[in-house]
Tab-separated table of C-alpha atoms in Angstrom:
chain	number	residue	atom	x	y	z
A	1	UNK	CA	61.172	-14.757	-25.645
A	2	UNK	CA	60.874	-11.159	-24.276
A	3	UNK	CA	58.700	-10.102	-27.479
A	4	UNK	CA	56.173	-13.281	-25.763
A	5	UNK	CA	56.382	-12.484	-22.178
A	6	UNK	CA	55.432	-8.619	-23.466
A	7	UNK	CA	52.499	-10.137	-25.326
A	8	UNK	CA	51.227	-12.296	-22.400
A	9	UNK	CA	51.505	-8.997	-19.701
A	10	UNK	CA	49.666	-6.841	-22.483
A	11	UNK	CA	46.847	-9.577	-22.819
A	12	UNK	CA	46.384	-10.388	-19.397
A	13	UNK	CA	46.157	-6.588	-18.355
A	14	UNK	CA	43.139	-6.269	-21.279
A	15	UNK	CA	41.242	-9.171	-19.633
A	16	UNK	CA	41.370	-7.742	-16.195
A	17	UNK	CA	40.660	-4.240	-17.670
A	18	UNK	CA	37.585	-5.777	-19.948
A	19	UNK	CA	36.178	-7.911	-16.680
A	20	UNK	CA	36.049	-5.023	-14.175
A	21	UNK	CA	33.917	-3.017	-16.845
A	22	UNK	CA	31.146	-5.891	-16.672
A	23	UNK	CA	31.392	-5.990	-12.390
A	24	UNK	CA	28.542	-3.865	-11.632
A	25	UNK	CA	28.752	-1.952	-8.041
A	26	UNK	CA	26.401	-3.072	-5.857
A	27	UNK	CA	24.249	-0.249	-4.727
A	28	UNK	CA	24.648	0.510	-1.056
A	29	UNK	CA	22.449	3.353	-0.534
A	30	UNK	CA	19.652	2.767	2.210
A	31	UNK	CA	20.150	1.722	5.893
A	32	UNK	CA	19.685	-2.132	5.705
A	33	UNK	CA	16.239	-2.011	3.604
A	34	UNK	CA	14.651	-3.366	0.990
A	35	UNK	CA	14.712	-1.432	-2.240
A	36	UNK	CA	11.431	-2.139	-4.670
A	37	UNK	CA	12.160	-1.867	-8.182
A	38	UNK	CA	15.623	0.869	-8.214
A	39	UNK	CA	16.799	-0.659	-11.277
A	40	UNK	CA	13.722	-0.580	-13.297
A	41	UNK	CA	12.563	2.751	-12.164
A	42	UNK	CA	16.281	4.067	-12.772
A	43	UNK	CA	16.134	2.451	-16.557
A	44	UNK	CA	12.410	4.229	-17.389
A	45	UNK	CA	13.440	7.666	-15.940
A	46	UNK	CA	17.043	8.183	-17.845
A	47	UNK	CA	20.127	9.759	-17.026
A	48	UNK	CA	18.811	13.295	-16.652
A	49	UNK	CA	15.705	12.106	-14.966
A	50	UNK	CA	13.726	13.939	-11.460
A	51	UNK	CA	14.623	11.378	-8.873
A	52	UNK	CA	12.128	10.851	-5.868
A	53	UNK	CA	12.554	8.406	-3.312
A	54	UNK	CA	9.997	7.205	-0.402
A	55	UNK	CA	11.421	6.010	2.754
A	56	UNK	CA	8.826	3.980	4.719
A	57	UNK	CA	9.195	4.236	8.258
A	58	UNK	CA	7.883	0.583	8.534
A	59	UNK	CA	7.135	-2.211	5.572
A	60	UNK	CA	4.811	-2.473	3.081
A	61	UNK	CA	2.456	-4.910	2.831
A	62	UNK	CA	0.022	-2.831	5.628
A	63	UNK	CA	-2.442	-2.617	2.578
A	64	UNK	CA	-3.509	1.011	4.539
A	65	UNK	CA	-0.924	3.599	5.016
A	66	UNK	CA	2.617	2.710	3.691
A	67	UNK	CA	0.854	1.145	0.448
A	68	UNK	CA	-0.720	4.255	-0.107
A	69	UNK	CA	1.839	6.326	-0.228
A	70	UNK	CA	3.863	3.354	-2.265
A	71	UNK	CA	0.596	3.952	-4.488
A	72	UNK	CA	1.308	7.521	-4.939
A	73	UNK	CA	5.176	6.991	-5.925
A	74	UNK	CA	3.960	4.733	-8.669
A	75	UNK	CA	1.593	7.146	-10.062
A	76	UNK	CA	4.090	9.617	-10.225
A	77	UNK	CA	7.054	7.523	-11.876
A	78	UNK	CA	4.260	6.552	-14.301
A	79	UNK	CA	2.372	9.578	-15.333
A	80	UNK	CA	5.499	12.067	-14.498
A	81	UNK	CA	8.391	9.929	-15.881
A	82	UNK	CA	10.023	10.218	-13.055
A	83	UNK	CA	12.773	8.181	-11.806
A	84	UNK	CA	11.691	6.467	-8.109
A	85	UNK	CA	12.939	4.411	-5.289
A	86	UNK	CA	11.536	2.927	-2.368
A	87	UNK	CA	13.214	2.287	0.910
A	88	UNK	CA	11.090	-0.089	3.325
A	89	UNK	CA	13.209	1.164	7.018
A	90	UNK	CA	11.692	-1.489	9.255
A	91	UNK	CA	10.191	-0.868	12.662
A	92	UNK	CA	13.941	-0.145	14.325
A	93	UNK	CA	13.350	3.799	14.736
A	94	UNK	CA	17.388	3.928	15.573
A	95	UNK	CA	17.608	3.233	12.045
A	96	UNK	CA	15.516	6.163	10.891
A	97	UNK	CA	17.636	9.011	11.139
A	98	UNK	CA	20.990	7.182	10.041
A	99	UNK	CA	18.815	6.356	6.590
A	100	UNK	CA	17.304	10.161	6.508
A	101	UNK	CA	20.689	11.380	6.184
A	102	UNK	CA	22.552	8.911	4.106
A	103	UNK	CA	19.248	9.299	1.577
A	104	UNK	CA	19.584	13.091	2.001
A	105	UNK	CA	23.643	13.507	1.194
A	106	UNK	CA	22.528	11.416	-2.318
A	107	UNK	CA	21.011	13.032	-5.556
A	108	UNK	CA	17.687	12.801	-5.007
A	109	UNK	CA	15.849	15.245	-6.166
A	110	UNK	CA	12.728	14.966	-3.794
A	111	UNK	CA	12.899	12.920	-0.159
A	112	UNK	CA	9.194	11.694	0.944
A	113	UNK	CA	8.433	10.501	4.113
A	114	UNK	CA	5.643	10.610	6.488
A	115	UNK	CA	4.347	10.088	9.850
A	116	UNK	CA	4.272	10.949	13.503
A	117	UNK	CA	7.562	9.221	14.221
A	118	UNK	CA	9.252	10.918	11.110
A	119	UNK	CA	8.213	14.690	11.494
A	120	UNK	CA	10.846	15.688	14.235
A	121	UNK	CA	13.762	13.539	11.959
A	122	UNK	CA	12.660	15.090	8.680
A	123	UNK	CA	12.734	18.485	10.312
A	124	UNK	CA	16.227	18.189	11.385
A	125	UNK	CA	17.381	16.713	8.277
A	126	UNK	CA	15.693	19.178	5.964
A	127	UNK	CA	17.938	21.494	7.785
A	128	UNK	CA	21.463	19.566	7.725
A	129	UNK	CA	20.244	19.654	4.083
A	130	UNK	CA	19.191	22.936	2.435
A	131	UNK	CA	19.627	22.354	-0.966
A	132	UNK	CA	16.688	19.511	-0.659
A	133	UNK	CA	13.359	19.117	-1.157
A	134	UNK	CA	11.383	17.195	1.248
A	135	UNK	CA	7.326	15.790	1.757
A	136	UNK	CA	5.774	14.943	4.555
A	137	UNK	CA	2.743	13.636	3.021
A	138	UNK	CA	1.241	12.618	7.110
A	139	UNK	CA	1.514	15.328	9.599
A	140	UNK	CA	-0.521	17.381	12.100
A	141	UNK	CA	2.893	19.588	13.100
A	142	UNK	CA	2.728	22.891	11.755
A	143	UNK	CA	6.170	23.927	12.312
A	144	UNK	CA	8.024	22.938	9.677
A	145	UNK	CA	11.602	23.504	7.858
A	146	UNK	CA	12.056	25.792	4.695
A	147	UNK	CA	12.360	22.920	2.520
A	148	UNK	CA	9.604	20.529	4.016
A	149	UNK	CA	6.224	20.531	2.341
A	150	UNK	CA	3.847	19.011	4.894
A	151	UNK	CA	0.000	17.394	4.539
A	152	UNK	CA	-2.180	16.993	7.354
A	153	UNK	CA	-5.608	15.460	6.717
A	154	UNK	CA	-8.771	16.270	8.201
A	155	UNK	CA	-9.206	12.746	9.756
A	156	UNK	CA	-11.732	13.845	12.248
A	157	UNK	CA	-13.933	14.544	9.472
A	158	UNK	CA	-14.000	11.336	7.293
A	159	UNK	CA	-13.968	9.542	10.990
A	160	UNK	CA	-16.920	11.157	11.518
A	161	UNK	CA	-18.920	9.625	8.611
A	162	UNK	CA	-17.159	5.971	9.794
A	163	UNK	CA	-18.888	6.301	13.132
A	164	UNK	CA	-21.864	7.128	11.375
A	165	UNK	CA	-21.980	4.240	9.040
A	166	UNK	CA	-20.799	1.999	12.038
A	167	UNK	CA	-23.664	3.334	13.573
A	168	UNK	CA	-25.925	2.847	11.037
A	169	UNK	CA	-24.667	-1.014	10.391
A	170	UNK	CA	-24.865	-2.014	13.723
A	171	UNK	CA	-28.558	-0.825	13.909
A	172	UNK	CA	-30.444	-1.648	10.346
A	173	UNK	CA	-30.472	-4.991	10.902
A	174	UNK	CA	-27.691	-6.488	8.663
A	175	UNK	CA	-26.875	-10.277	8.560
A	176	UNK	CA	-24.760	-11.682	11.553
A	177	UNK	CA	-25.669	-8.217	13.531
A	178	UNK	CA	-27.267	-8.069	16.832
A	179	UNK	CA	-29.708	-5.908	18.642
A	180	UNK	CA	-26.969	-4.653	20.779
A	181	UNK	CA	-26.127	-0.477	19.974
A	182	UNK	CA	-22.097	-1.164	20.322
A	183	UNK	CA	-19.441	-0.449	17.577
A	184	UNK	CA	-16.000	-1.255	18.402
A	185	UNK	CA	-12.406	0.683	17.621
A	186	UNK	CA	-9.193	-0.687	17.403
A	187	UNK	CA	-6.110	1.707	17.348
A	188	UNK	CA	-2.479	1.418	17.037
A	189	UNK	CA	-1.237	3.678	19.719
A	190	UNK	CA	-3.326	5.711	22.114
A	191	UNK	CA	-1.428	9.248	20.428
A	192	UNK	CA	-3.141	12.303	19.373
A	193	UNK	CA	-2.825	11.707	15.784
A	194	UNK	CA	-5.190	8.004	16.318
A	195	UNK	CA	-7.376	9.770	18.852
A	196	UNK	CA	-8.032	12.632	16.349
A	197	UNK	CA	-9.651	9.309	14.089
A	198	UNK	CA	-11.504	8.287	17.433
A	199	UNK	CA	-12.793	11.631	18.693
A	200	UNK	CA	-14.295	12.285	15.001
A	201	UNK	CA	-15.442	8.205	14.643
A	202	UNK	CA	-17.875	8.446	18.318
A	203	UNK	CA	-19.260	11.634	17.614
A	204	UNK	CA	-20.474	10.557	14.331
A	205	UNK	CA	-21.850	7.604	15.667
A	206	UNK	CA	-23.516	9.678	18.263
A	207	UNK	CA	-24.874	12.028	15.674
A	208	UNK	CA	-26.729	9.373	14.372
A	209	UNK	CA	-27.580	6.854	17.077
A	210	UNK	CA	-27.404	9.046	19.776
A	211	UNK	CA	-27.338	6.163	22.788
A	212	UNK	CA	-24.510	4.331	21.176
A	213	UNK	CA	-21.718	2.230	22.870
A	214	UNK	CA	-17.795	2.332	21.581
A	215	UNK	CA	-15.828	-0.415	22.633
A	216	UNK	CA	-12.090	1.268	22.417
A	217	UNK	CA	-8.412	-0.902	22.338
A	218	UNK	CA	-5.473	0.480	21.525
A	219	UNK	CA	-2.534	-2.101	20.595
A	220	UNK	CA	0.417	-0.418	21.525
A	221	UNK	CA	1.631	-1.331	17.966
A	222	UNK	CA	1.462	-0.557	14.411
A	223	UNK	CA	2.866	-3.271	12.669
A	224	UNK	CA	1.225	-6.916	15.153
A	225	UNK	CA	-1.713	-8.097	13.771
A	226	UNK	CA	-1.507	-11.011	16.263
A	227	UNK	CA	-2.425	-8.033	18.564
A	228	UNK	CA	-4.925	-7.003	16.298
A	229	UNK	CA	-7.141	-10.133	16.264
A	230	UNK	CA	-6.604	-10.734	19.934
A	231	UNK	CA	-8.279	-7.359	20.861
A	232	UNK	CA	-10.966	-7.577	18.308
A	233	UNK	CA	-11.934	-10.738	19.122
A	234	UNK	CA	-12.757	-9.355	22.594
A	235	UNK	CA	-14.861	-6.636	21.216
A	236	UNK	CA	-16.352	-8.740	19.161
A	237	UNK	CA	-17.535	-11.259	21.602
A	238	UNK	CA	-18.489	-8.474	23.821
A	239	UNK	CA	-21.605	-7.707	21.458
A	240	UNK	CA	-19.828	-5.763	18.769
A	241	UNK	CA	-21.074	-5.617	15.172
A	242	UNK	CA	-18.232	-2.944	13.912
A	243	UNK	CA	-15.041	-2.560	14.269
A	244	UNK	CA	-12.944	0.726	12.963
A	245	UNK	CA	-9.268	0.202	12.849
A	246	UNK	CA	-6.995	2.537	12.955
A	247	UNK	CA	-3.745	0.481	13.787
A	248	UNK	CA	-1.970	0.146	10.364
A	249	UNK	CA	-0.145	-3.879	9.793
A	250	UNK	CA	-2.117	-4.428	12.923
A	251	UNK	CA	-5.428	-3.651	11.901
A	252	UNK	CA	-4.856	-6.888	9.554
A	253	UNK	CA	-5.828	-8.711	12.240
A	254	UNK	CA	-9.313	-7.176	12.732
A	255	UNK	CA	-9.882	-8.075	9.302
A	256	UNK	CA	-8.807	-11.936	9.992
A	257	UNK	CA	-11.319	-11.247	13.315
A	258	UNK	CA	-14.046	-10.224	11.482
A	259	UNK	CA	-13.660	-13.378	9.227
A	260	UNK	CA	-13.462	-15.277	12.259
A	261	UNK	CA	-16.692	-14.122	13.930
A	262	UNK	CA	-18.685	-13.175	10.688
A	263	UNK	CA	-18.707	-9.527	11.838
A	264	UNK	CA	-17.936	-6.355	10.429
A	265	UNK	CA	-15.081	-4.083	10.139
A	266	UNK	CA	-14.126	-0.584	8.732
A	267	UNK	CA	-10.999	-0.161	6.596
A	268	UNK	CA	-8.741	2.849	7.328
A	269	UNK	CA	-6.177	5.083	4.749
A	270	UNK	CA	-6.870	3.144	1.536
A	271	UNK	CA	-9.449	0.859	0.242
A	272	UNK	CA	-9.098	-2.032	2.399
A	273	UNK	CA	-11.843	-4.018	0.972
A	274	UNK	CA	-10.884	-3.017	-2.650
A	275	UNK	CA	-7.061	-4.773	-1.693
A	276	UNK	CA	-8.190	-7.811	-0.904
A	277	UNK	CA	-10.810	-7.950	-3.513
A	278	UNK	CA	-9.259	-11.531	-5.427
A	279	UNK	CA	-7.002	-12.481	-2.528
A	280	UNK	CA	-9.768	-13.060	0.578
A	281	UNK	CA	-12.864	-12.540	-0.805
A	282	UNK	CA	-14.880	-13.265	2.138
A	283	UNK	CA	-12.532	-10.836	4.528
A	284	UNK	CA	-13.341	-7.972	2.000
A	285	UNK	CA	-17.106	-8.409	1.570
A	286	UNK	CA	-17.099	-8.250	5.578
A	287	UNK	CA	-15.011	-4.449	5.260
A	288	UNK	CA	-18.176	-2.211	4.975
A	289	UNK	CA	-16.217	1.112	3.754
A	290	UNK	CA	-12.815	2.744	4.173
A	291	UNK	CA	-12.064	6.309	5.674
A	292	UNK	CA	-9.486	6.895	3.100
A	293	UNK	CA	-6.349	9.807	3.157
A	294	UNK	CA	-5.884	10.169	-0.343
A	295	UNK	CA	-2.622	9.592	0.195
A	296	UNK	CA	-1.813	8.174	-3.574
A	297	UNK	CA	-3.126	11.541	-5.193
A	298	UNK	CA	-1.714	13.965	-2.350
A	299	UNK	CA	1.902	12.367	-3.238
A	300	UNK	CA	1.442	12.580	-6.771
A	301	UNK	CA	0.302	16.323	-7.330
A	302	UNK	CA	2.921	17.594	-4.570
A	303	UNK	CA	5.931	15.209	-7.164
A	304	UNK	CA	4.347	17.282	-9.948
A	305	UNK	CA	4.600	20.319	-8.431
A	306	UNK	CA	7.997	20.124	-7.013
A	307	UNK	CA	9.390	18.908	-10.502
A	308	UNK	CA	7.992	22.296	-12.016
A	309	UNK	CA	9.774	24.187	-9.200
A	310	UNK	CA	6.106	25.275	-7.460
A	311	UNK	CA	6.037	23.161	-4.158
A	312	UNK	CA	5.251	25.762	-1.339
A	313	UNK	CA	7.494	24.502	0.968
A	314	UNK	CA	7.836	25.634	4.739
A	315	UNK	CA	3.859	25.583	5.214
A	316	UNK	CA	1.493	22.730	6.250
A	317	UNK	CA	-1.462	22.151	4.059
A	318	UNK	CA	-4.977	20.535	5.978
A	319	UNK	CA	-6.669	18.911	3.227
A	320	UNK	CA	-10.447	17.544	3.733
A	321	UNK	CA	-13.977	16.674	2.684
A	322	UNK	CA	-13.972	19.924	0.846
A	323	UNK	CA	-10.431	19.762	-1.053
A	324	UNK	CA	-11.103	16.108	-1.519
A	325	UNK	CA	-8.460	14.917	0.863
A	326	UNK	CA	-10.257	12.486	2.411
A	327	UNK	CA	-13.375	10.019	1.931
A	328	UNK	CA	-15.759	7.295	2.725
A	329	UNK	CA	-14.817	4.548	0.088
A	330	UNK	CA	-18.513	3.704	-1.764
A	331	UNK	CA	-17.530	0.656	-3.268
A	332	UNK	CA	-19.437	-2.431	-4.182
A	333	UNK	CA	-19.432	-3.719	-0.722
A	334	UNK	CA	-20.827	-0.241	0.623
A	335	UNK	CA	-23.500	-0.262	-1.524
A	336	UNK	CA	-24.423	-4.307	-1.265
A	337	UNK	CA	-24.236	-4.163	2.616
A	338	UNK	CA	-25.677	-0.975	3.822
A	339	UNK	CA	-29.136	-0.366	2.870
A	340	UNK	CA	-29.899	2.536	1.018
A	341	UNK	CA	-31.699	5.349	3.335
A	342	UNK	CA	-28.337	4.778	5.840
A	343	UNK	CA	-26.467	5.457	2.542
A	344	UNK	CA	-28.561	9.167	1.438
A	345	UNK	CA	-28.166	9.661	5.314
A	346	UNK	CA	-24.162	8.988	4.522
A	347	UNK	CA	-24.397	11.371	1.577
A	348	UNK	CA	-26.345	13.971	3.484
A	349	UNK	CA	-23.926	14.115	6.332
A	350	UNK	CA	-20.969	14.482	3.935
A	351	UNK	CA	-22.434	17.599	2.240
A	352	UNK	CA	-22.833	19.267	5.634
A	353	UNK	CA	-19.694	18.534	6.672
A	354	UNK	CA	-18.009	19.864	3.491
A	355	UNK	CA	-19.825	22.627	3.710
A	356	UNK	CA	-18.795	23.221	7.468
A	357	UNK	CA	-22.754	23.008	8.672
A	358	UNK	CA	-21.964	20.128	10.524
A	359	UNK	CA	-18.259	21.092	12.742
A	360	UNK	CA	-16.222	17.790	14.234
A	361	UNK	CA	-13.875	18.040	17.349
A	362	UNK	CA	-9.713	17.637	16.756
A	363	UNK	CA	-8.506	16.005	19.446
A	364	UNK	CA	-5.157	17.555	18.056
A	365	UNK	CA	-6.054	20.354	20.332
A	366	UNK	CA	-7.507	18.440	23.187
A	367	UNK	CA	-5.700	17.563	26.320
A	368	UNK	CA	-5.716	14.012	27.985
A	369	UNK	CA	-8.039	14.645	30.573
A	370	UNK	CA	-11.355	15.655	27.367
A	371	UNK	CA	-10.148	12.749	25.338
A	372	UNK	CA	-10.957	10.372	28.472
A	373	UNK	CA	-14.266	12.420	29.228
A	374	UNK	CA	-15.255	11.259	25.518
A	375	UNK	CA	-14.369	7.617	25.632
A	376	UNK	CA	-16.052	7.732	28.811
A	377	UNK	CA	-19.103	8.641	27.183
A	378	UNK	CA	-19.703	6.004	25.328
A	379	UNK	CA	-18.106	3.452	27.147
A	380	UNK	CA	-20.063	-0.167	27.112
């Protein structure tokens, strides 16, 4: 009887042993969010792996800004073999700095993040953390930690060649337009780092047609495209043919306005149109261009360089027209819609801005009082 009971204890302390080896841990790392594809990413890169992680400061899904950068994580898990993760943080900002940190005291190799809302957080957690590597891939702050490698992108200048195709658009007679001279902008916040995108959008609009009209809304919001339509309805109505938006999730409702009205809209950060080629055919054929950040390839060459040990951290990099940072996009829609002398004038105007012949304003520099004096320039 006591050589049995042995035999039972023995095999009931191998069955416990055996199932804990098949309970997996559930992985808690992340403030609350959403992780897209940690598993996968983790199985392609291997044990000894680089790991990266992006923490949006918002969702994706903005088809602009956040799925950019999303873009450029991909790229670089796919061409680099890298090991990535993607933490969507919401819209609480109380959350933001909690997840910085948590992310930071992991072993990530590389910590990207970007944004006006992010800078001052990064900053401070780049320096609670030393031994980390950080990009900001969206800045206009200069001052920056050791650690931090920071992008700022010459938005004024690919704004500038928005207004002018706005411009152009509202004026060369296209389908559904009318003989009014009024373009239309819709941004999220009214911050320095949207008004940099507005300065640079009137006075290429000016540049062009130089007794032009800018309706200008700002939604207070980066993530309400409820908000979105609502203002750009109003513009539109008003004797708009164009709308820019600048407003991130929100600015998907001046796409669903445009649709609405059988106007026109300009795409901001990525390809707009190009994203919802398949999806909403007729929204997209109505998106004329796109300024675009090349956010995608910034993120992917700054990955590359920190896993060779050559990011030049502690300095802010402006990349533009010239480095290729930014760009009209000249898809299929571009060329179908605007007619071809506003398209050479297009091209023209980018060569002299590249080539600094023609200089843009940064309202990065500006103070409230000149950004006023410009929207009160062109107001309707």
């Amino acid at each position: 009887m006591r050589k049995a009971f042995m035999l039972l204890v023995l095999m009931a302390i191998f069955f416990v042993t055996a199932c804990e080896k098949n309970v997996s841990t559930p992985d808690t790392s992340g403030s609350a969010t959403s992780n897209k594809g940690a598993n996968e990413n983790a199985a392609a890169g291997g044990k000894d792996a680089f790991k990266v992680v992006l923490l949006i400061p918002g969702t994706l899904g903005d088809k602009s800004f956040f799925d950019a950068a999303n873009a450029g994580v991909e790229k670089a898990k796919q061409t680099l073999g890298v090991e990535t993760k993607v933490i969507e943080m919401g819209t609480d900002q109380t959350k933001y700095e909690p997840t910085l940190e948590d992310v930071a005291a992991q072993d990530w190799d590389l910590i990207i993040s970007g944004g006006s809302q992010i800078t001052e957080l990064m900053n401070a957690t780049a320096q609670n953390h030393p031994d980390k590597k950080f990009i900001n891939y969206d800045t206009d702050i200069a001052e920056l930690a050791s650690n931090v490698y920071g992008v700022s992108y010459a938005t004024n200048e690919v704004s500038f060649l928005a207004g002018a195709t706005a411009a152009l658009a509202s004026t060369s007679g296209l389908p559904d337009a009318n003989p009014d001279k009024k373009i239309g902008f819709v941004g999220g916040m009214d911050i320095p780092g949207i008004n940099a995108f507005l300065v640079g959008y009137i006075e290429g609009a000016k540049y062009v047609v130089p007794d032009i009209k800018v309706a200008i809304s700002y939604a207070g919001d980066f993530a309400n495209p409820g908000k979105g339509k609502e203002l750009s309805l109003l513009q539109y109505k008003s004797g708009v043919d164009v709308i820019f938006n600048v407003a991130g999730g929100t600015g998907l409702g001046v796409f669903d306005a445009a649709k609405d009205q059988k106007r026109y809209a300009i795409g901001v950060d990525s390809d707009q149109s190009a994203m919802m080629q398949g999806t909403d055919d007729e929204k997209a054929n109505l998106i004329v261009t796109s300024a675009i950040k090349k956010i995608d390839d910034v993120i992917l060459n700054a990955v590359k360089q920190a896993k060779e040990g050559t990011l030049p951290t502690g300095k802010l990099v402006v990349s533009g027209l010239l480095e290729g940072g930014v760009g009209l996009a000249e898809n299929d829609v571009y060329t179908t819609v605007l007619p071809e002398d506003a398209r050479n004038q297009i091209k023209d105007l980018t060569s002299k801005l590249a080539s600094g012949e023609i200089k843009v304003s940064n309202a990065m520099g500006m103070d409230t009082a000149q950004i006023e004096q410009i929207r009160q320039s062109v107001k309707p």
